[in-house]
Coordinates of C-alpha atoms in Angstrom, one line a residue:
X1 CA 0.0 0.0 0.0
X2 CA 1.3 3.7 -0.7
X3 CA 0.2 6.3 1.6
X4 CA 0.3 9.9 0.4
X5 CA 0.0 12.2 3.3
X6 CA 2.4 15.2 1.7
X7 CA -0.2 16.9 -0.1
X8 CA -4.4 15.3 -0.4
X9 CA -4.1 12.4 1.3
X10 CA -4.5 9.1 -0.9
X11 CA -4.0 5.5 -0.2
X12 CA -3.0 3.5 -3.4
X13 CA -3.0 -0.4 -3.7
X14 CA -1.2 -0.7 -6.8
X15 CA -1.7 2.1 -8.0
X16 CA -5.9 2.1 -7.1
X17 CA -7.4 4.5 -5.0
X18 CA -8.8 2.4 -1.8
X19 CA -10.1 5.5 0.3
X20 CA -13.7 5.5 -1.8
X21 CA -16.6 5.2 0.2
X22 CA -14.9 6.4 4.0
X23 CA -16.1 9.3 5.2
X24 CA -13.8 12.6 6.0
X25 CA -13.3 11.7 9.7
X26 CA -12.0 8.1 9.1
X27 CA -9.5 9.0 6.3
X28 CA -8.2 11.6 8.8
X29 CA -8.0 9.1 11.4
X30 CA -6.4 7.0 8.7
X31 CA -3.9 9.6 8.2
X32 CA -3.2 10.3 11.3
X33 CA -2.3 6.7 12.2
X34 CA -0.5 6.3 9.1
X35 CA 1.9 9.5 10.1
X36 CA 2.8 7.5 13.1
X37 CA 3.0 3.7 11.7
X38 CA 4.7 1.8 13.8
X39 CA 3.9 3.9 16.8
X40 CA 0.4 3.1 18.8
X41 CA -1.1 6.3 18.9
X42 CA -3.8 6.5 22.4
X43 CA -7.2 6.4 22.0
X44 CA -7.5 10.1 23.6
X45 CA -4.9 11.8 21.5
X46 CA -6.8 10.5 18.6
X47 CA -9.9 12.0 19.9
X48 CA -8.7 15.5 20.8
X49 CA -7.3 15.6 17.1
X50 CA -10.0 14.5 15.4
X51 CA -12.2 17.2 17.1
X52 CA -9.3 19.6 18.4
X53 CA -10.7 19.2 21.9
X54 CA -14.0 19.8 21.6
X55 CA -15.0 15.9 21.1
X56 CA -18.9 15.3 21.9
X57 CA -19.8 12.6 24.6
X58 CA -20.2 9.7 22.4
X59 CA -15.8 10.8 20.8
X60 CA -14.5 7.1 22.1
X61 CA -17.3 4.8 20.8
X62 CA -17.3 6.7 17.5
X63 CA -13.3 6.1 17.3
X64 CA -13.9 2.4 17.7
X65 CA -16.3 2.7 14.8
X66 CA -14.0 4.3 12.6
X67 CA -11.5 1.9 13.5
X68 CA -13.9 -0.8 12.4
X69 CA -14.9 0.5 8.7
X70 CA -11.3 1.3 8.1
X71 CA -10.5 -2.6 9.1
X72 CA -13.2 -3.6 7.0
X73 CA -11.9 -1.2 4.0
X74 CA -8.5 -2.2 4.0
X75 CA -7.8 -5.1 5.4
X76 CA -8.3 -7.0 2.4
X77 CA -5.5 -5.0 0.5
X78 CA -2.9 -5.6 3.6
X79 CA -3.6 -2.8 6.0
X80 CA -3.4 -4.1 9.5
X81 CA -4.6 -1.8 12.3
X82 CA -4.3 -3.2 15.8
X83 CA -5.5 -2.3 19.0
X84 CA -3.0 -1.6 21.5
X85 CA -3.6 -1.4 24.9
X86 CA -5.6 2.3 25.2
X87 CA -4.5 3.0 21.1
X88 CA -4.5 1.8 17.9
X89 CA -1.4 1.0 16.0
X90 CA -0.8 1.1 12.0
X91 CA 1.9 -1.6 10.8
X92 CA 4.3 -0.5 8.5
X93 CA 4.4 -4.1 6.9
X94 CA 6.4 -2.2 4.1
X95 CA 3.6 0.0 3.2
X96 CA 5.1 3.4 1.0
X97 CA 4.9 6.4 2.9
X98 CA 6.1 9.6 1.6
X99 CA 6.5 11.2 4.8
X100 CA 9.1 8.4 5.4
X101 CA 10.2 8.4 2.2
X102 CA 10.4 12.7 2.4
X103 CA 12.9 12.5 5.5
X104 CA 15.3 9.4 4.7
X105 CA 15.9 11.4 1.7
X106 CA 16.8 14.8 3.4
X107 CA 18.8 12.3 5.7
X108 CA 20.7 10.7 2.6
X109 CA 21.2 15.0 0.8
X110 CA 23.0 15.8 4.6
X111 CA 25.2 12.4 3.9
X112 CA 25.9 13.0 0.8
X113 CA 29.8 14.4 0.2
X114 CA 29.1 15.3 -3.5
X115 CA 27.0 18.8 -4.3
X116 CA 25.7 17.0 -7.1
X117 CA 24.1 13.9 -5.1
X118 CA 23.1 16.5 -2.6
X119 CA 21.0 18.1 -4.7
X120 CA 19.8 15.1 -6.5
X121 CA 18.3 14.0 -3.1
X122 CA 17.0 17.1 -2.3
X123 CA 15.0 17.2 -5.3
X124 CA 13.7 13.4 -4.9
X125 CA 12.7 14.5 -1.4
X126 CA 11.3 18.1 -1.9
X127 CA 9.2 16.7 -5.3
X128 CA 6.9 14.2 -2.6
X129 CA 5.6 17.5 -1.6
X130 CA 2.2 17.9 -3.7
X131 CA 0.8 20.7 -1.4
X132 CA 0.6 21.0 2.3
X133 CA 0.2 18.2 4.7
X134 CA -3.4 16.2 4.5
X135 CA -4.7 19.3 2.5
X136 CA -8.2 17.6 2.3
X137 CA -8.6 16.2 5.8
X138 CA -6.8 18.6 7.8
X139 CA -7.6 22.0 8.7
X140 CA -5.0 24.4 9.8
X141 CA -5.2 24.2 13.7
X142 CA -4.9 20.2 13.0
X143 CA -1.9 20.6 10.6
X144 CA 0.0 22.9 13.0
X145 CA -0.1 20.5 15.5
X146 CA 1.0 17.7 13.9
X147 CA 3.0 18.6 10.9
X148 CA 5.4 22.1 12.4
X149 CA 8.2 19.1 12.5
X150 CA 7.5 18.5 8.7
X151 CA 7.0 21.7 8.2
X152 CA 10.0 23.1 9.4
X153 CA 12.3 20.3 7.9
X154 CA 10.8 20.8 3.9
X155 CA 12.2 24.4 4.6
X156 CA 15.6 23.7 5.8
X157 CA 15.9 21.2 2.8
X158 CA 14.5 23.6 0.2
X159 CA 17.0 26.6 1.9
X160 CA 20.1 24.2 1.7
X161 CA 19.1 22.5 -2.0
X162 CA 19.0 26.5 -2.9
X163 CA 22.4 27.4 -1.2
X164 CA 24.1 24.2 -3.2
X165 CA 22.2 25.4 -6.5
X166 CA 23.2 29.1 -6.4
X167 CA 26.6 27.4 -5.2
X168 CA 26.9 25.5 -8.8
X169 CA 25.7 28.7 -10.5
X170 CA 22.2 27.2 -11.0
X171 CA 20.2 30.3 -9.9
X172 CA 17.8 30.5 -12.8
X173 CA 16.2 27.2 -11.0
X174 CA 16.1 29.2 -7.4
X175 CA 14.8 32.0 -9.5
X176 CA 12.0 29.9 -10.9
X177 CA 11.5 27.6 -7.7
X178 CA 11.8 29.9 -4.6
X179 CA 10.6 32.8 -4.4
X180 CA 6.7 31.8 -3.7
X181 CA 8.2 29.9 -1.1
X182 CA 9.9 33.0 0.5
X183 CA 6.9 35.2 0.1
X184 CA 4.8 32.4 2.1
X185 CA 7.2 32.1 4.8
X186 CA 9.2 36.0 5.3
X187 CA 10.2 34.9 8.6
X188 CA 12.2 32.4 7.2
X189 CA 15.0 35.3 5.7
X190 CA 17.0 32.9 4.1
X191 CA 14.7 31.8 1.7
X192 CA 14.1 35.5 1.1
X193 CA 17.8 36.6 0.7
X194 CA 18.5 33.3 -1.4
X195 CA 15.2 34.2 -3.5
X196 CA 16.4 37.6 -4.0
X197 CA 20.3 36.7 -4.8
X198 CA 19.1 34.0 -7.6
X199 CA 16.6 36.9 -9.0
X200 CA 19.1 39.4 -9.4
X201 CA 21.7 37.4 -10.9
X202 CA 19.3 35.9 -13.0
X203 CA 18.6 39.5 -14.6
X204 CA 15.5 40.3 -12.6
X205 CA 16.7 42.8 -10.5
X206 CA 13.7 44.4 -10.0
X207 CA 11.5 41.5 -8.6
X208 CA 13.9 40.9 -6.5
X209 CA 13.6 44.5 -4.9
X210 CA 9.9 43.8 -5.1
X211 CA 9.9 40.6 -3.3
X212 CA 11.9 42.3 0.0
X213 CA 9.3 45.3 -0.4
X214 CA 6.9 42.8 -0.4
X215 CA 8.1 40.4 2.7
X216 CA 9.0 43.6 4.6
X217 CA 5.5 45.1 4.5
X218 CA 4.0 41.2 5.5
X219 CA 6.9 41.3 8.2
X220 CA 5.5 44.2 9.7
X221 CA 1.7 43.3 9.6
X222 CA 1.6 40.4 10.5
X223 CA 4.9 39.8 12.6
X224 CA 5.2 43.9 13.6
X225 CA 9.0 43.6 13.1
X226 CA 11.7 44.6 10.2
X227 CA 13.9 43.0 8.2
X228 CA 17.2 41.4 9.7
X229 CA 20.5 43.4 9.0
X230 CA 22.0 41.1 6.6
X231 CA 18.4 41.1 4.6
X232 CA 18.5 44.6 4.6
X233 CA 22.3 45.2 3.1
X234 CA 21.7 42.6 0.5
X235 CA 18.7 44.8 -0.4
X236 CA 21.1 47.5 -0.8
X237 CA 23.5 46.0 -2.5
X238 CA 21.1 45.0 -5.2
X239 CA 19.6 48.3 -5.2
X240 CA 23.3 49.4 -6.4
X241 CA 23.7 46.6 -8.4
X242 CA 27.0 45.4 -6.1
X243 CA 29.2 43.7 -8.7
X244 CA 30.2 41.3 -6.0
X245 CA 26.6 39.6 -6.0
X246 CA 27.3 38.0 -9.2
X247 CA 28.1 34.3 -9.8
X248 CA 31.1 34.1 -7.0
X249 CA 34.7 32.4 -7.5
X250 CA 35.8 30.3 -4.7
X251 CA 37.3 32.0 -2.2
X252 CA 40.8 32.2 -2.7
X253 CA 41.8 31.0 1.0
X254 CA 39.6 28.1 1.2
X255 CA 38.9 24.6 1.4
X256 CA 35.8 22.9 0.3
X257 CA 34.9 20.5 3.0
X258 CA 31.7 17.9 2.7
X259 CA 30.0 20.7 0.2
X260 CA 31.2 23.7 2.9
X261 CA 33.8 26.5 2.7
X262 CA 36.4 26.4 5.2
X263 CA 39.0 28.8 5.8
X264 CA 42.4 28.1 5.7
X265 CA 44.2 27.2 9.0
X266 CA 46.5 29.4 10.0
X267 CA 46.1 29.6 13.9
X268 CA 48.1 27.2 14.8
X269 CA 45.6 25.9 17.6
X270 CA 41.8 24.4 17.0
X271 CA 40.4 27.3 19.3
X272 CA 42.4 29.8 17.8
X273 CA 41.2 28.2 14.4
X274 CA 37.4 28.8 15.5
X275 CA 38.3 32.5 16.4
X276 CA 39.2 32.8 12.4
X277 CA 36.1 31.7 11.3
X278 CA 35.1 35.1 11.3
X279 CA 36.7 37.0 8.2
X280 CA 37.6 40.4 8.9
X281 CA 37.0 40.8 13.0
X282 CA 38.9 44.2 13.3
X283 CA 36.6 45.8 10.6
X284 CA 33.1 46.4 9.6
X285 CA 31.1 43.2 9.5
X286 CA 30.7 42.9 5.8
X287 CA 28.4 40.3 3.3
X288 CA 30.6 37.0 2.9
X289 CA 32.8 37.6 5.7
X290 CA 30.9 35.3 8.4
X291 CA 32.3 32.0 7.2
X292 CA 30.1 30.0 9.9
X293 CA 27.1 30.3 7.8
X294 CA 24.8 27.6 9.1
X295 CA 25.1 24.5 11.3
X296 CA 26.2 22.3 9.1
X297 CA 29.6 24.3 8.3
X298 CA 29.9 24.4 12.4
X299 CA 29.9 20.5 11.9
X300 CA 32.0 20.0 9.0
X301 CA 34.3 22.4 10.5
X302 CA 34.5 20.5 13.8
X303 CA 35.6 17.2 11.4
X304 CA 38.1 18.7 9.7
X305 CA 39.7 20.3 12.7
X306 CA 39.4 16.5 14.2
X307 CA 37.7 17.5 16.8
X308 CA 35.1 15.6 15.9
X309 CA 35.2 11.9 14.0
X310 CA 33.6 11.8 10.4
X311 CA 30.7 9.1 11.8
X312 CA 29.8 11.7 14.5
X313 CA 29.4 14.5 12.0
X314 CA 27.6 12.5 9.8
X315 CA 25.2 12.0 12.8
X316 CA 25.2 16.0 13.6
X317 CA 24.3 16.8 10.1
X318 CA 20.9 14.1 9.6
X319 CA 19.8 15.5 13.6
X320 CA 20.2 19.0 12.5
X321 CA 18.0 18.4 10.0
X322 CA 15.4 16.7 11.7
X323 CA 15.7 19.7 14.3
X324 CA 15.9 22.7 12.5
X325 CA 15.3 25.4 15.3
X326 CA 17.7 23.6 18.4
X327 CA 20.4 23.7 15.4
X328 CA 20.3 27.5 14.6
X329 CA 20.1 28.2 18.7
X330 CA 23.7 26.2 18.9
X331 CA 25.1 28.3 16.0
X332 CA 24.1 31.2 17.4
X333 CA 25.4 30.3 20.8
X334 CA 28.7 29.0 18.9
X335 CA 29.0 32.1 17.7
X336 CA 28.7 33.9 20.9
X337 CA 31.6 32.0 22.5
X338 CA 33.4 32.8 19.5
X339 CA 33.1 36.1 20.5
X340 CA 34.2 35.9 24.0
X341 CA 37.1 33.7 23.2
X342 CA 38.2 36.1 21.2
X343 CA 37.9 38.9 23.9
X344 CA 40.2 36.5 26.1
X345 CA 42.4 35.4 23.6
X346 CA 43.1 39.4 22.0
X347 CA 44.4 40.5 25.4
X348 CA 48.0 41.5 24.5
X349 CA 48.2 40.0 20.8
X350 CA 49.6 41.9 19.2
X351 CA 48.6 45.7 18.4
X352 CA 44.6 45.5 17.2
X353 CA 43.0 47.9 19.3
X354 CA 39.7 46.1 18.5
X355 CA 36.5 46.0 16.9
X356 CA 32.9 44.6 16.6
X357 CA 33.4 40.7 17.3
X358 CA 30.9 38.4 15.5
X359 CA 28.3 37.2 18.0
X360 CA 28.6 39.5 20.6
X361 CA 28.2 42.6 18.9
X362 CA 30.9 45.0 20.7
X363 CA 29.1 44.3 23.7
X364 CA 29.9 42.8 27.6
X365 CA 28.1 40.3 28.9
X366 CA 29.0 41.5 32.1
X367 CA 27.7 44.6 31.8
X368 CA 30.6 47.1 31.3
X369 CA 29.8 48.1 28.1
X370 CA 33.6 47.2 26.7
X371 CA 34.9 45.9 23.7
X372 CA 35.2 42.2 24.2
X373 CA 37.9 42.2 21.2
X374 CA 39.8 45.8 22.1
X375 CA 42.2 46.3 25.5
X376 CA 39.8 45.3 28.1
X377 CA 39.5 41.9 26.7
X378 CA 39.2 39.3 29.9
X379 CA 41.3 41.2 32.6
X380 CA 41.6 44.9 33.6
X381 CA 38.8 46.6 34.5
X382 CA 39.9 47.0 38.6
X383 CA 39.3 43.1 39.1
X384 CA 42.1 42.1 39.8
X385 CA 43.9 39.3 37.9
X386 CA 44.2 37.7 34.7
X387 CA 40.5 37.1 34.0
X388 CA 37.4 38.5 35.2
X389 CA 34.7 35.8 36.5
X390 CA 32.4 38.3 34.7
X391 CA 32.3 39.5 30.9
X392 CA 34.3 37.5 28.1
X393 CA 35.7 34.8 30.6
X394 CA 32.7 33.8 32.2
X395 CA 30.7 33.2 29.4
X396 CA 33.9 30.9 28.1
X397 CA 34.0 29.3 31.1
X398 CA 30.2 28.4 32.0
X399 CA 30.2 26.8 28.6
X400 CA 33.7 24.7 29.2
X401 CA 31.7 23.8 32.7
X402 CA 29.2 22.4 30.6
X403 CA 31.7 21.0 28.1
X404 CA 33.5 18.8 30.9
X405 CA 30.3 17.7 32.7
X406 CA 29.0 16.1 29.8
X407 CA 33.0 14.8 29.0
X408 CA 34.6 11.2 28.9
X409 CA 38.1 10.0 29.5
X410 CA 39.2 8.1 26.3
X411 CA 41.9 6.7 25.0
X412 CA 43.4 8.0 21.2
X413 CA 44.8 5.8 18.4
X414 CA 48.0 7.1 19.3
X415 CA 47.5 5.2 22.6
X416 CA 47.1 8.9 24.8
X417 CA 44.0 9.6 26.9
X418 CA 42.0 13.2 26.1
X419 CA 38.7 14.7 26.8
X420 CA 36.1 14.1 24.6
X421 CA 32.5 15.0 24.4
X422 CA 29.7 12.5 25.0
X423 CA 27.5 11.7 22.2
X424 CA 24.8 13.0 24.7
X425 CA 25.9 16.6 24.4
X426 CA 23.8 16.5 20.9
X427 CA 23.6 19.2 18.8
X428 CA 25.9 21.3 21.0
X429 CA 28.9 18.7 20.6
X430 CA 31.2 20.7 18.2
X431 CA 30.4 23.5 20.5
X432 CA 32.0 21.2 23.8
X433 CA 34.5 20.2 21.6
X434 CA 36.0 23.0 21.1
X435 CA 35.1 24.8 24.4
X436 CA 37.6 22.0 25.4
X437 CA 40.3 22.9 23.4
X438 CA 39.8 26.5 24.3
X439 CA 40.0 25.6 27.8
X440 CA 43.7 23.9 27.3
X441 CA 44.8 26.6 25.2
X442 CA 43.5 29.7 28.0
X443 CA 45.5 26.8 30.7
X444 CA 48.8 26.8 28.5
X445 CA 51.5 29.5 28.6
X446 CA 51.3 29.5 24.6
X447 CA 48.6 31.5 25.5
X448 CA 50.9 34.3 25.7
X449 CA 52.1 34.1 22.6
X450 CA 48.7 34.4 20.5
X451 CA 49.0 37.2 18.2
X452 CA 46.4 39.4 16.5
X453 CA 47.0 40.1 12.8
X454 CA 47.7 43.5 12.0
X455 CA 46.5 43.3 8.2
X456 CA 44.0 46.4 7.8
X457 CA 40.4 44.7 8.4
X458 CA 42.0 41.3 9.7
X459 CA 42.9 40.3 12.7
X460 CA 42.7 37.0 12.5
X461 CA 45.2 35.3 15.8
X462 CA 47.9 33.2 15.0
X463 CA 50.6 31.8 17.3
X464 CA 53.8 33.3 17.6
X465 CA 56.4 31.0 19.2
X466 CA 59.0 32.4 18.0
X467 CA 58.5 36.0 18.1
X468 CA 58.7 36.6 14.9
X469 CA 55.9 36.1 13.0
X470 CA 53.8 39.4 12.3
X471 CA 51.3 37.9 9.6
X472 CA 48.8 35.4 9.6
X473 CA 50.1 32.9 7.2
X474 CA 52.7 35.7 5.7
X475 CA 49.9 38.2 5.1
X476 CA 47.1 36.4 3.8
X477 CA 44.0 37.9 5.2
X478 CA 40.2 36.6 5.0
X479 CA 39.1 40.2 4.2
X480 CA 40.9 39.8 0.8
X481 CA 38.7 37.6 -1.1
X482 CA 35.8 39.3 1.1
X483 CA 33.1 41.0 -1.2
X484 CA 33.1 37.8 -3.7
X485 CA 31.2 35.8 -1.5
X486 CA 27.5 36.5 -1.7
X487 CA 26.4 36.2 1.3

């Protein structure tokens, strides 16, 4: 049997329709058991979704009648519903369900090492999608409840399949695909900026103007707030017709990583490399210069650094997926002790006199109103000593705290023992990962010999051993190829 719940629901026995005759309530109780096979689903929760808790007196007895026609319907074709203690239970018995079918192959695209298969998946996966979920069964107060998982995972996949394809220089597909997408959802500013980057290089300049005219004025009615920064200098930038939004090169001091762009490392230490994933910290925040542009590249990042092992980020990338909103809180709380590394790490290196860190914004967490990257950094301030328990330390050391509770003792294939992060840590385990490293490198007198870059609009931190290295990696700054990254 093939269940299609992505879309009108339909129930196909090679290739016949088998829903004739039932009545609205039992192919939504159908459906509903049918998003859950395997899983018994209680006779209550059935009830309060079938009548979104308003269910009249007689709800349970006519469940069990429902459950009795649909028996009687399909049984014949090999649909087995069993009753299970207070619930009913639909067995998968290899029946085809696209809403199965829909997430293994958003699992298999985040697997996938090639850009190519990537978006080959993502198409297979994002073409099951015939509408919204049980468009003729469910109303809107039914769907939200139990599709916002779905929901939110067909967006994630359609913004990643349209980061790969404007990636490849296939933005005349975006163009074509994405933009009624980004109108439906302007909360979701990704689609919008990716729908307005394919547009304009796709010679439609002016829809693309149109479309963040039109998702600003549905931001403010309906949501009463404005369009994110970055939304609102890509706006700009089209508006002048930026040369740099065109089709753009590879950055020149990059690897490509699992489909990602990674900078080069030239730190010398892994938390000294996750400082320099921000392009350009002494200057203005610029398009293109935040290389930690979603999760995944947090992930991928973390594997190449080996901090993490390629199975585990395999693992991060298909849960990330699945969990679309605890992913984007990690990255932005990544980025936040990003910042306040940087604010301990800068104290001394070199000459910078400091900026507007990424993830923090310029300001304290401690409330002094400092610069986390400028002077002040993690000492000074009249608290005597090194670091302050407040400000740029304290947030790097409540989240090492929370690294090393959730930490194991293992033993390396070169036969040392290290720190690692338990697989229970989740989502947040390239975060602890490198929280750990951070703490050895803050507990390590090479501390005192991180540098700052000097470059104009760098400032990337390097190790100086020697004392005489001025550069990081003999001048090669990530501002340079800034400006030919979209954004």
């Amino acid at each position: 049997m093939e269940f299609q719940l992505l879309g009108p629901f339909a129930a196909l026995h090679r290739g016949r329709p088998v829903l004739a005759g039932l009545r609205r309530q039992e192919r939504c109780l159908l459906a509903v058991l049918a998003l859950e096979a395997g899983r018994a689903v209680p006779t209550g929760r059935l009830i309060d979704l079938l009548w979104n808790g308003e269910a009249p007196a007689g709800a349970r007895a006519a469940v069990h009648t429902y459950i009795g026609r649909l028996r009687a319907a399909l049984g014949p074709d090999g649909v087995h519903v069993e009753t299970r203690n207070d619930g009913y239970l639909l067995r998968p018995d290899g029946h085809l369900i696209d809403t199965r079918a829909f997430e293994d192959g958003v699992r298999e695209a985040a697997a996938a090492v090639d850009d190519e298969e990537r978006v080959r998946h993502y198409d297979r996966a994002l073409a099951l999608w015939r509408g919204e979920l049980l468009a003729d069964v469910a109303d809107d107060a039914l769907r939200d409840r139990i599709g916002q998982r779905l929901a939110a995972l067909r967006l994630s996949a359609a913004e990643e399949r349209a980061r790969l394809l404007l990636a490849l220089g296939r933005h005349e597909r975006v163009a074509a695909e994405l933009p009624p997408l980004a109108e439906e959802h302007p909360e979701r500013e990704r689609l919008v900026s990716d729908s307005m980057l394919a547009l304009h290089r796709s010679g439609r300049s002016a829809d693309a103007l149109n479309l963040y005219r039109s998702v600003s004025g549905t931001l403010r009615s309906a949501f009463d707030a404005e369009p994110g920064r970055d939304l609102r200098t890509l706006y700009d930038r089209v508006r002048r017709d930026d040369p740099a939004l065109r089709r753009p090169e590879a950055p020149t001091y990059a690897v490509r990583v699992r489909g990602e762009w990674l900078p080069w490392n030239t730190g010398g230490d892994p938390a000294l490399e996750f400082c320099n994933t921000y392009a350009g910290w002494g200057g203005e925040r610029r398009p293109g210069s935040e290389w930690l542009r979603g999760y995944r590249t947090l992930a991928v990042w973390a594997g190449h650094l080996d901090l993490l092992d390629d199975r585990t980020v395999t693992w991060l990338l298909r849960r990330a997926e699945e969990r679309p909103g605890e992913a984007s809180a990690v990255l932005e709380g990544a980025r936040e002790f990003r910042g306040a590394l940087y604010g301990c790490l800068v104290e001394g290196a070199g000459e910078w006199s400091g900026g507007e860190p990424g993830g923090l914004e310029g300001r304290d967490r401690g409330g002094r109103g400092g610069e986390l990257g400028g002077r002040e950094g993690c000492g000074g301030g009249g608290r005597g000593g090194a670091f302050g328990r407040d400000g740029a330390f304290g947030l790097v050391a409540d989240v090492v705290q929370e690294a090393m509770r959730h930490a194991v003792f293992v033993r390396g294939e070169d036969g040392l023992g290290r720190w690692s992060p338990h697989p229970d840590s989740g989502l947040r385990l390239p975060l602890h990962a490198v929280a750990q490293r951070a703490a050895d490198l803050l507990a390590d007198p090479r501390r005192l010999t991180v540098r700052a870059c000097p470059g104009k609009d760098c400032g990337w931190l390097f190790l100086d051993v020697g004392g005489r290295r001025r550069w990081c990696s003999l001048g090669v700054c990530g501002q340079r190829w800034d400006g030919r990254e979209a954004g």
